Coordinates of C-alpha atoms and ligand atoms in Angstrom, one line a residue:
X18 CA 84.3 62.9 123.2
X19 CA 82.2 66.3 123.5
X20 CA 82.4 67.6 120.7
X21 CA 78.6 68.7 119.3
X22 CA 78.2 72.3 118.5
X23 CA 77.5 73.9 121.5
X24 CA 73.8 75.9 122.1
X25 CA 74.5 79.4 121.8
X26 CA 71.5 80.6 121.3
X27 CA 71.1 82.8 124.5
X28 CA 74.7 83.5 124.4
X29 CA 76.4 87.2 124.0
X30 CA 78.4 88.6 122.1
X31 CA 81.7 87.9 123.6
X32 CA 81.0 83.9 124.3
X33 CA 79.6 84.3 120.6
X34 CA 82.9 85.6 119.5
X35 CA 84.9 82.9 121.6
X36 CA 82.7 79.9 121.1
X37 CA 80.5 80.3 117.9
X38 CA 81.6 77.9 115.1
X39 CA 84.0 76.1 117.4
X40 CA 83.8 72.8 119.0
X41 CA 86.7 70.5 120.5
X42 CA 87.9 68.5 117.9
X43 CA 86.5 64.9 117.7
X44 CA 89.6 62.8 117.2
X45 CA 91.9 64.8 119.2
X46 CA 89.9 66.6 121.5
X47 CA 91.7 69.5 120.7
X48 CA 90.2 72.6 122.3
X49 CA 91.6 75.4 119.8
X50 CA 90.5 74.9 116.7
X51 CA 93.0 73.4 114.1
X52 CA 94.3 74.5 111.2
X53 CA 93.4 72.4 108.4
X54 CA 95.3 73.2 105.0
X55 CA 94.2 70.6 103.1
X56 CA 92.7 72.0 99.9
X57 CA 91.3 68.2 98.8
X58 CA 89.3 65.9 100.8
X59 CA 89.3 62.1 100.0
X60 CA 85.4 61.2 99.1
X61 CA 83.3 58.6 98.7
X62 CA 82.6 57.2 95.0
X63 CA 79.2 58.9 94.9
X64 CA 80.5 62.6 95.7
X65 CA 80.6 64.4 92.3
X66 CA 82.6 67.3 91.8
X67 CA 80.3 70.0 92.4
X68 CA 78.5 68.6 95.4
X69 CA 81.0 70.0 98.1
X70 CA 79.8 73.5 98.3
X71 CA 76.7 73.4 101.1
X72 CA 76.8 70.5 101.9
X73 CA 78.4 68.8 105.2
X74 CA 81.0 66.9 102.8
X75 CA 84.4 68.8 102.2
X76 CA 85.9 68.2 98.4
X77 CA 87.7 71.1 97.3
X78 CA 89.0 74.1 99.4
X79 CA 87.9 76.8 96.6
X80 CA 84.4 75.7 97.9
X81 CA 84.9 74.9 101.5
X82 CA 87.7 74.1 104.1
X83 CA 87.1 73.6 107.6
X84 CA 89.0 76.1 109.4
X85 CA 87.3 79.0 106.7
X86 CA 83.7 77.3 107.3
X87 CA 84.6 78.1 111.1
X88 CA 85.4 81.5 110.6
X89 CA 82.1 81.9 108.6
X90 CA 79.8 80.3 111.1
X91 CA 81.6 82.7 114.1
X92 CA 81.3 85.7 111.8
X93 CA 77.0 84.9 111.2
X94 CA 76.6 84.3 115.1
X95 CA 78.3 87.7 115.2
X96 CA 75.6 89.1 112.9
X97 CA 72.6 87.4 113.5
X98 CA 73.0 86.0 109.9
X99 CA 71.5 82.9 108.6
X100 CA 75.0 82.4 107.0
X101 CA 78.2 83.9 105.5
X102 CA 81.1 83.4 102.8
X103 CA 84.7 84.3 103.8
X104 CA 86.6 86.0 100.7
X105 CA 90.4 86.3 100.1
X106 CA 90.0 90.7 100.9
X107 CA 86.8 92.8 101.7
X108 CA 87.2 94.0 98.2
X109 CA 86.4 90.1 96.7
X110 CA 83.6 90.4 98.9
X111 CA 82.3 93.7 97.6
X112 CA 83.1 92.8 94.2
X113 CA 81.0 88.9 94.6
X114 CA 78.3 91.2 96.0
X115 CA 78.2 93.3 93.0
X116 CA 78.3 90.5 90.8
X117 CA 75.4 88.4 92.4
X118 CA 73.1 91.3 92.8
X119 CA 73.0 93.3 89.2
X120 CA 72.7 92.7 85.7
X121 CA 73.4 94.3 82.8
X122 CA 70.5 97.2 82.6
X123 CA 70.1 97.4 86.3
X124 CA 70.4 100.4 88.4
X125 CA 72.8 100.8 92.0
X126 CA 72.7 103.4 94.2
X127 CA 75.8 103.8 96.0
X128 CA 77.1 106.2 98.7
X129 CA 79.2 109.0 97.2
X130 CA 81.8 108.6 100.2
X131 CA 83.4 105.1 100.6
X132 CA 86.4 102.7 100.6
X133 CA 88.1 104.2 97.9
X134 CA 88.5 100.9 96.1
X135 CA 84.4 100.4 96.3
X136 CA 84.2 103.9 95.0
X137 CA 86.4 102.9 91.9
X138 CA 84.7 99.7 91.2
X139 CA 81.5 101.8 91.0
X140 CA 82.7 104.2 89.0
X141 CA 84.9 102.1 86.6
X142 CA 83.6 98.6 85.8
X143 CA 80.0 98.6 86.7
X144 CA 79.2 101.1 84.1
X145 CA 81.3 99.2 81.4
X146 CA 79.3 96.0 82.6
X147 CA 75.8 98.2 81.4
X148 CA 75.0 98.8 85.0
X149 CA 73.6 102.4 85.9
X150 CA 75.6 103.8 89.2
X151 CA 73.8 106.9 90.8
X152 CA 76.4 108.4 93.8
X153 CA 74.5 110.0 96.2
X154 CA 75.1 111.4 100.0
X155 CA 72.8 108.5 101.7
X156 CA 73.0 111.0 105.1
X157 CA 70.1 112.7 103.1
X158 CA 67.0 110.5 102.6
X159 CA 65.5 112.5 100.4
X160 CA 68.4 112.4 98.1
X161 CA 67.9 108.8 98.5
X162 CA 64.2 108.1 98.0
X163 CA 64.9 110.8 94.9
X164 CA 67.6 108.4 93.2
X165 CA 65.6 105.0 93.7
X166 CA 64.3 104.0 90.1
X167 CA 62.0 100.9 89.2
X168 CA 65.5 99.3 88.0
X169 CA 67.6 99.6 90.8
X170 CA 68.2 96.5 92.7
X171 CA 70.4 97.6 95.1
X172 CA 71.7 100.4 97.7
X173 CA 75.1 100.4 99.1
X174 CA 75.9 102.4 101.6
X175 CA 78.9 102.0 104.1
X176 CA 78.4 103.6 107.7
X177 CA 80.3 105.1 109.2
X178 CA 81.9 106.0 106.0
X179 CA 85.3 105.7 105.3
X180 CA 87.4 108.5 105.9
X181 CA 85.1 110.9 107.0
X182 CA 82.9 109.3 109.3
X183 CA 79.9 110.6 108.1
X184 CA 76.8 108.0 109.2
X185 CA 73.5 106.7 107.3
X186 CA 70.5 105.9 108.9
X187 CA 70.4 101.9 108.3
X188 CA 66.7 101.7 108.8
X189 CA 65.6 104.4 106.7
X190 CA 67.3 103.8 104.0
X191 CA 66.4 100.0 104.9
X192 CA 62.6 100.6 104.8
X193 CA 63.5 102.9 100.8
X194 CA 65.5 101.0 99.1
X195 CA 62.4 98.0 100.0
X196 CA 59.4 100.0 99.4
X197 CA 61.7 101.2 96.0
X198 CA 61.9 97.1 95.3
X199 CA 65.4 97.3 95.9
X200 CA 68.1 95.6 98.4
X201 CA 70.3 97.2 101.2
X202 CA 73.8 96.1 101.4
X203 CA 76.0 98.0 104.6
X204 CA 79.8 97.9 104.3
X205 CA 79.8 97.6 108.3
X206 CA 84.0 97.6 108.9
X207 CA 84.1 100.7 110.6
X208 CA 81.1 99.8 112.9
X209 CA 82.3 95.9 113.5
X210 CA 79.4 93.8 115.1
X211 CA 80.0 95.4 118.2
X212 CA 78.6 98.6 117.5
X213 CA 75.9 98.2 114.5
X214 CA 74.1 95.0 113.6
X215 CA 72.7 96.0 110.3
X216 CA 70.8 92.7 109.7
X217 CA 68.8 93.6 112.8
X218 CA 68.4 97.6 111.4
X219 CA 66.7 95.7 108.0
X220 CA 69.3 95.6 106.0
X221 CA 69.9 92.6 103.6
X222 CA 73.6 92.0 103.3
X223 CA 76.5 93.3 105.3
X224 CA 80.4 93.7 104.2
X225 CA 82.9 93.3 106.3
X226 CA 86.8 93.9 105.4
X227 CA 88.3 91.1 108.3
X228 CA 91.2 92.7 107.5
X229 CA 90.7 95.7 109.4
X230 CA 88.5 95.2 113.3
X231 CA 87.8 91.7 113.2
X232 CA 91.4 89.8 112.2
X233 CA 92.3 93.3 114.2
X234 CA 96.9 92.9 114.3
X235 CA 97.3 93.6 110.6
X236 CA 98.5 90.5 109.4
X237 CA 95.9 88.7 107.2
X238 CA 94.0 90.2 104.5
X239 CA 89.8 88.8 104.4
X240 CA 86.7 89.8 104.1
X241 CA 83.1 88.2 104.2
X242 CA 79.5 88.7 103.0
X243 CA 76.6 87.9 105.3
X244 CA 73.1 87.6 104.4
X245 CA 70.2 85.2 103.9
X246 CA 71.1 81.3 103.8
X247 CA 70.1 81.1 99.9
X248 CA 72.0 84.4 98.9
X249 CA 74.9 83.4 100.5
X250 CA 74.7 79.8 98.6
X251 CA 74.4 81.4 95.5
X252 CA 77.4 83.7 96.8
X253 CA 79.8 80.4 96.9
X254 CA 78.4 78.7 94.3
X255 CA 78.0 81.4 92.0
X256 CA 81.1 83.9 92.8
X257 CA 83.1 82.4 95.5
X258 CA 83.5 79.2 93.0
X259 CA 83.5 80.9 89.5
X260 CA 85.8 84.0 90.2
X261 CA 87.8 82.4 92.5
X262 CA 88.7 84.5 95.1
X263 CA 88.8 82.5 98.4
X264 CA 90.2 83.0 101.6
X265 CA 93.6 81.2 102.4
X266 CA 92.8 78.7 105.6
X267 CA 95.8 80.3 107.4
X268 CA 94.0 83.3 107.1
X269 CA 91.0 82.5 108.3
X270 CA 92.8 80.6 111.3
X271 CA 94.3 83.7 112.3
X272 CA 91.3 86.2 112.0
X273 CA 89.1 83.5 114.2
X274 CA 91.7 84.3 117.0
X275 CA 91.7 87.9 116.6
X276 CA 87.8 87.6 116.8
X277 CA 87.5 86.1 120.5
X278 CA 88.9 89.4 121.6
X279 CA 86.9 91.6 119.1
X280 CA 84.4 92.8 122.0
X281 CA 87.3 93.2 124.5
X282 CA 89.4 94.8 121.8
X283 CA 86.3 97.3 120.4
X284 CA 85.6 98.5 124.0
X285 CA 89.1 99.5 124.5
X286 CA 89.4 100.8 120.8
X287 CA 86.7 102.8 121.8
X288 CA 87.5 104.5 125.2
X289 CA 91.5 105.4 123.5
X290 CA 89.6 106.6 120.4
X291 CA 87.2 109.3 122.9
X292 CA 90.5 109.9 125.0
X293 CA 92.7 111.0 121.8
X294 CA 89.5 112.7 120.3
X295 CA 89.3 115.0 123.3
X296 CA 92.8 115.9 123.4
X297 CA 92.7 116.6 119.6
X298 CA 89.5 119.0 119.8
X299 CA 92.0 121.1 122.0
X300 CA 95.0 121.0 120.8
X301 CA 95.5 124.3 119.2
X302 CA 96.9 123.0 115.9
X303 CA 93.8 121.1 115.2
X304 CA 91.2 122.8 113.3
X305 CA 88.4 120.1 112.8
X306 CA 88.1 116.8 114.5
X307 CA 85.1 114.1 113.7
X308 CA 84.2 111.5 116.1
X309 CA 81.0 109.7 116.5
X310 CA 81.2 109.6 120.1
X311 CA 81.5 113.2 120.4
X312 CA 78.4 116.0 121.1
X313 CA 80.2 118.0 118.3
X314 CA 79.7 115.3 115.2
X315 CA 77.3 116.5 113.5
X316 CA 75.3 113.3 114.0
X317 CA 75.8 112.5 117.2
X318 CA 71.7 111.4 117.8
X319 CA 71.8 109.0 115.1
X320 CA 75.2 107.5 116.3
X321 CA 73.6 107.5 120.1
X322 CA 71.1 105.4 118.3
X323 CA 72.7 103.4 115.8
X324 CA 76.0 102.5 117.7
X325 CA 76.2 100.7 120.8
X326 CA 79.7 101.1 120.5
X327 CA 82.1 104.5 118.4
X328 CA 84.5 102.3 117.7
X329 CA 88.3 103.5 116.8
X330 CA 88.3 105.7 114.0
X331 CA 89.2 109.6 114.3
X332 CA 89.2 112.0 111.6
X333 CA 91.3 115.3 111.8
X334 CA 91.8 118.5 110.0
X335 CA 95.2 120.7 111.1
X336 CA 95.3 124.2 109.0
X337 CA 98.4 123.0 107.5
X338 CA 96.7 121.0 104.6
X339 CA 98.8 117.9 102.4
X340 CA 101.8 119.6 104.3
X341 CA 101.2 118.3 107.9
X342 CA 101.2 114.8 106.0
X343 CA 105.2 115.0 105.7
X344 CA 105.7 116.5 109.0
X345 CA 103.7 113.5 110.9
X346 CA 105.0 110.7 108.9
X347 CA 108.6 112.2 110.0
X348 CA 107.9 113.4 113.3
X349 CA 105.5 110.2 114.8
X350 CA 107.5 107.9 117.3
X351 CA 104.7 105.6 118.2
X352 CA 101.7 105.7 115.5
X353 CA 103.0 104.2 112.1
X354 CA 102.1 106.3 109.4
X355 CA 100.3 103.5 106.9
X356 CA 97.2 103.1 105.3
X357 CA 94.4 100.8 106.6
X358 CA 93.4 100.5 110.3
X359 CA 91.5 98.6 112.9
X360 CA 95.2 96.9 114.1
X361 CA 96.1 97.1 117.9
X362 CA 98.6 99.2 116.6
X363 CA 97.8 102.7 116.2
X364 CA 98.0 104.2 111.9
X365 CA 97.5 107.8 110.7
X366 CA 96.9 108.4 107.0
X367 CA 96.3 111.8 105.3
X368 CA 93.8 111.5 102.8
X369 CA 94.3 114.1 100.4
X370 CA 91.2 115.6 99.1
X371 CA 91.8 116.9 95.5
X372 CA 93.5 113.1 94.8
X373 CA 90.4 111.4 96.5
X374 CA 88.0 113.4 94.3
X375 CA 90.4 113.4 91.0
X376 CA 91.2 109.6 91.2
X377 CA 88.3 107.5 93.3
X378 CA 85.4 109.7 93.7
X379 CA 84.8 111.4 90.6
X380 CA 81.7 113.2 91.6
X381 CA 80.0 115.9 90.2
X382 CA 80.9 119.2 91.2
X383 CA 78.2 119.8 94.0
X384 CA 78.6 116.6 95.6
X385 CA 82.6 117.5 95.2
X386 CA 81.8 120.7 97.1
X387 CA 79.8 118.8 99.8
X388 CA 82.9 116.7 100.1
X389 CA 84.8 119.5 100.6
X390 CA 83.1 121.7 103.3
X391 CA 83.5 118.6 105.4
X392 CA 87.1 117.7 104.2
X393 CA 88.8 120.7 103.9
X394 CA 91.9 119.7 101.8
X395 CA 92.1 116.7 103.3
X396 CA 92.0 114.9 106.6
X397 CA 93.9 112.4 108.6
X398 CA 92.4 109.6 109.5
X399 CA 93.7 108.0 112.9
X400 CA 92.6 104.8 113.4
X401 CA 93.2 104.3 117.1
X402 CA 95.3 101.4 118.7
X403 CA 95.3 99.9 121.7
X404 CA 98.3 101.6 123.1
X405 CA 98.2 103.6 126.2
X406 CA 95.9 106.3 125.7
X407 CA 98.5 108.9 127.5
X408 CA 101.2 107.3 124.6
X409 CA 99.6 108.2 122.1
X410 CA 98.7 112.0 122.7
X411 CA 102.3 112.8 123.6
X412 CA 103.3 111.1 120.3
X413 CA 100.2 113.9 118.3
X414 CA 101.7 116.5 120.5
X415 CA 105.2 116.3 120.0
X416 CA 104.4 116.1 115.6
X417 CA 102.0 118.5 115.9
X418 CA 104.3 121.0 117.4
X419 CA 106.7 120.9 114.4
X420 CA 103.4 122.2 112.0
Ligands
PLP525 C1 89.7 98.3 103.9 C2 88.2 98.5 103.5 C3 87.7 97.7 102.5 C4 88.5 96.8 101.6 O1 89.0 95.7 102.4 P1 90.3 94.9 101.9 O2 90.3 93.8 102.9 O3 91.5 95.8 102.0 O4 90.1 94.4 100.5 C5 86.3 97.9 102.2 N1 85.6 98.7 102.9 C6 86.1 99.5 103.9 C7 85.2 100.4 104.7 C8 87.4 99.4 104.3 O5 87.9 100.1 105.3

C-alpha cells in the first residue's frame, strides 16, 4: 500500500497545501484523509498517561488526534515551521501564546491596533496576571526600539492589522525585539501564508485564526500557533493540555479541505479585493478607502515588499459616519452584513470608532488621536468574497446610493 509521507520538500505552495500532512490511508487506501473522532486510542501496557503528546502513539484526543495532527503538519509546511498546535479558536491560540511566553514581572509589547479580542486580553488580564503591557504603533520603529525594556520577552504585532490595515515591518521589528532580548510573535490571519511568511521575515511564532482565510466558508471556528519544534511541545504540553482548549477533529477535517484551495482561493480573493477597491476609491460616497494593493496606502512599498499576495480585506470610510452602518446592513442584497471575514462569501462590518477605543483599545489619548486621523468615526471593513467581482460593486452601489 503507498502510503509513506510523501517528499515535499521542493514542493510549492499549492501541492503543499494539497499534499502536506496527507498520505493515503494504510488500511484502506483511502485517498482523502479520514475523519477520525475517536478521542481514546487503545495502548499498549507500557503507554502511561502522559506519554501521548509528541510522540507517534495516540492516547487521548486533548493531546493529539489524527485528523488535527494532519491539519497541524499541512499548516507548518505552509509556514516553513518546524511544527504547529491547532487550538479550538485563534483566540486559544493567542491566549496559549501569552501564557507560554510571560511571567509574572515580565514586560509585552503589543501593537496598539489588533483583533479586538487580543487587544482586550492585553489590556484586561495580562496586567492582573503582573505582566507589564506597553501599546505602541509598531508602523513606527522608533516607537518600538523606544518601548523595548530588559524585561520584555515578547512583541506582538499583527500585520496587516485588523480593521485598519495598517502594516509592520516583520524584519525590523524582528531584528529589535532580538537585539532587545525579546521574541516576535505575528498574528498573520489577514496576510495567510500566501502573502507573508513571517518565520522566513525572522519572526519567532506566527498566529493564525483558521477560522477566517485558511478553513475560508465560515463554518468551523480554529486557530494554530507555529513556531520552533520545542516551543510548540511545550505549547501542547504546557497549554494545549493544561487549559484545555483543543480543536474539535471535525473541525480540523473541514479547515484541511478549505486549505487545498487556500492559494487558488487567496489569488482570487485578491484580484475581487483590487477590483472592488478601485470602484470604491471612485465612487463619490466614499471618502477614504485603504488597500494594501493600492499606490494610495500609505504603505504601499513595504506591502510591495512584504506581501506576495494583498489578500481580501478592504477598509472604507463614507462621510456618513455610524449612520451608513444601518443603511448597508438594510440596503445590501448580496454581501451579508456580519462580523468576521476571509469566507467565500463576501461580509461588511462597521467598526465604530469611539466603541473600539471606549471598549477594546483603551489607549491613551495620543495614540487615540492617531487612531482616529486614520479611522475617522469609524470604518467598514469589507472582507471580500469570491463572488463575481461585477456582483459585488452593484450590490455597494445600489446601498451606497441610499446614504
Ligand atoms: C478573528 C481574528 C482572531 C480571533 O480568531 P477566532 O478564531 O475568532 O478566535 C485573531 N486575530 C485576528 C487578526 C482575527 O481576525
Amino acid at each position: 500500500m503507498p502510503h509513506a509521507p510523501r517528499r515535499l520538500e521542493q514542493a510549492g505552495l499549492q501541492t503543499l497545501a494539497i499534499h502536506a500532512g496527507e498520505a493515503p490511508d494504510p488500511v484502506t487506501g483511502a485517498s482523502a484523509p479520514n475523519l477520525v473522532m475517536s478521542t481514546t486510542f487503545v495502548v499498549d501496557g507500557e503507554t502511561a498517561f502522559a506519554s501521548g503528546s509528541d510522540k507517534e502513539q495516540f492516547v487521548y484526543a486533548r493531546h493529539s488526534n489524527p485528523t488535527v495532527q494532519q491539519l497541524e503538519q499541512k499548516l507548518a509546511a505552509l509556514e516553513g515551521a518546524e511544527a504547529g498546535v491547532a487550538f479550538g479558536s485563534g483566540m486559544a491560540a493567542i491566549a496559549a501564546l501569552m501564557l507560554l511566553t510571560l511571567r509574572s514581572g515580565d514586560h509585552v509589547v503589543m501593537t496598539d491596533v489588533a483583533y479586538m479580542g487580543a487587544a482586550e486580553l492585553m489590556k484586561d488580564y495580562l496586567p492582573a496576571l503582573g505582566v507589564r503591557v506597553s501599546r505602541v504603533n509598531t508602523a513606527d520603529l522608533e516607537a518600538v526600539r523606544a518601548a523595548l525594556t530588559p524585561a520584555t520577552k515578547l512583541v506582538h504585532i499583527e500585520t496587516p492589522a485588523n480593521p485598519i490595515l495598517r502594516l509592520t515591518d516583520i524584519a525590523a521589528v524582528a531584528e529589535l525585539a532580538h537585539a532587545a532580548g525579546a521574541r516576535l510573535s505575528v498574528d498573520s490571519t489577514y496576510a495567510t501564508p500566501v502573502a507573508t511568511r513571517p518565520l522566513a521575515l525572522g519572526a519567532d511564532f506566527v498566529i493564525h485564526s483558521l477560522t477566517k482565510y485558511l478553513g475560508g466558508h465560515g463554518d468551523a471556528l480554529g486557530g494554530a500557533l507555529l513556531g520552533p519544534a520545542a516551543e510548540m511541545t511545550a505549547a501542547r504540553d504546557k497549554t494545549l493540555v493544561h487549559f484545555g482548549g483543543v480543536l474539535s477533529p471535525f473541525n480540523a477535517w473541514l479547515i484541511l479541505r478549505g486549505l487545498a484551495t487556500l492559494p487558488l482561493r487567496m489569488r482570487a480573493h485578491a484580484e475581487n479585493a483590487w477590483h472592488v477597491a478601485r470602484f470604491l476609491e471612485t465612487h463619490p460616497k466614499v471618502t477614504r478607502v485603504f488597500y494594501p494593493g493600492l499606490p494610495s496606502h500609505p504603505q504601499h512599498a513595504l506591502a510591495g515588499r512584504q506581501m506576495r499576495n494583498f489578500s481580501g480585506m478592504v477598509t472604507f470610510q463614507t462621510a456618513a459616519g455610524p449612520r451608513a452602518a444601518r443603511v448597508l446592513s438594510e440596503r445590501l442584497e448580496i454581501i451579508h452584513y456580519a462580523v468576521s471575514l476571509g469566507h467565500h462569501r463576501s461580509l461588511v462590518f462597521f467598526i465604530d470608532t469611539a466603541d473600539l477605543l471606549a471598549n477594546s483599545y483603551a489607549l491613551d489619548p495620543a495614540q487615540s488621536e492617531s487612531y482616529r486621523a486614520y479611522a475617522g468615526d469609524g470604518v467598514f471593513r469589507f472582507s471580500v468574497g469570491l463572488e463575481d467581482p461585477e456582483d459585488l460593486c452593484r450590490d455597494l452601489d445600489q446601498a451606497l446610493a441610499a446614504l
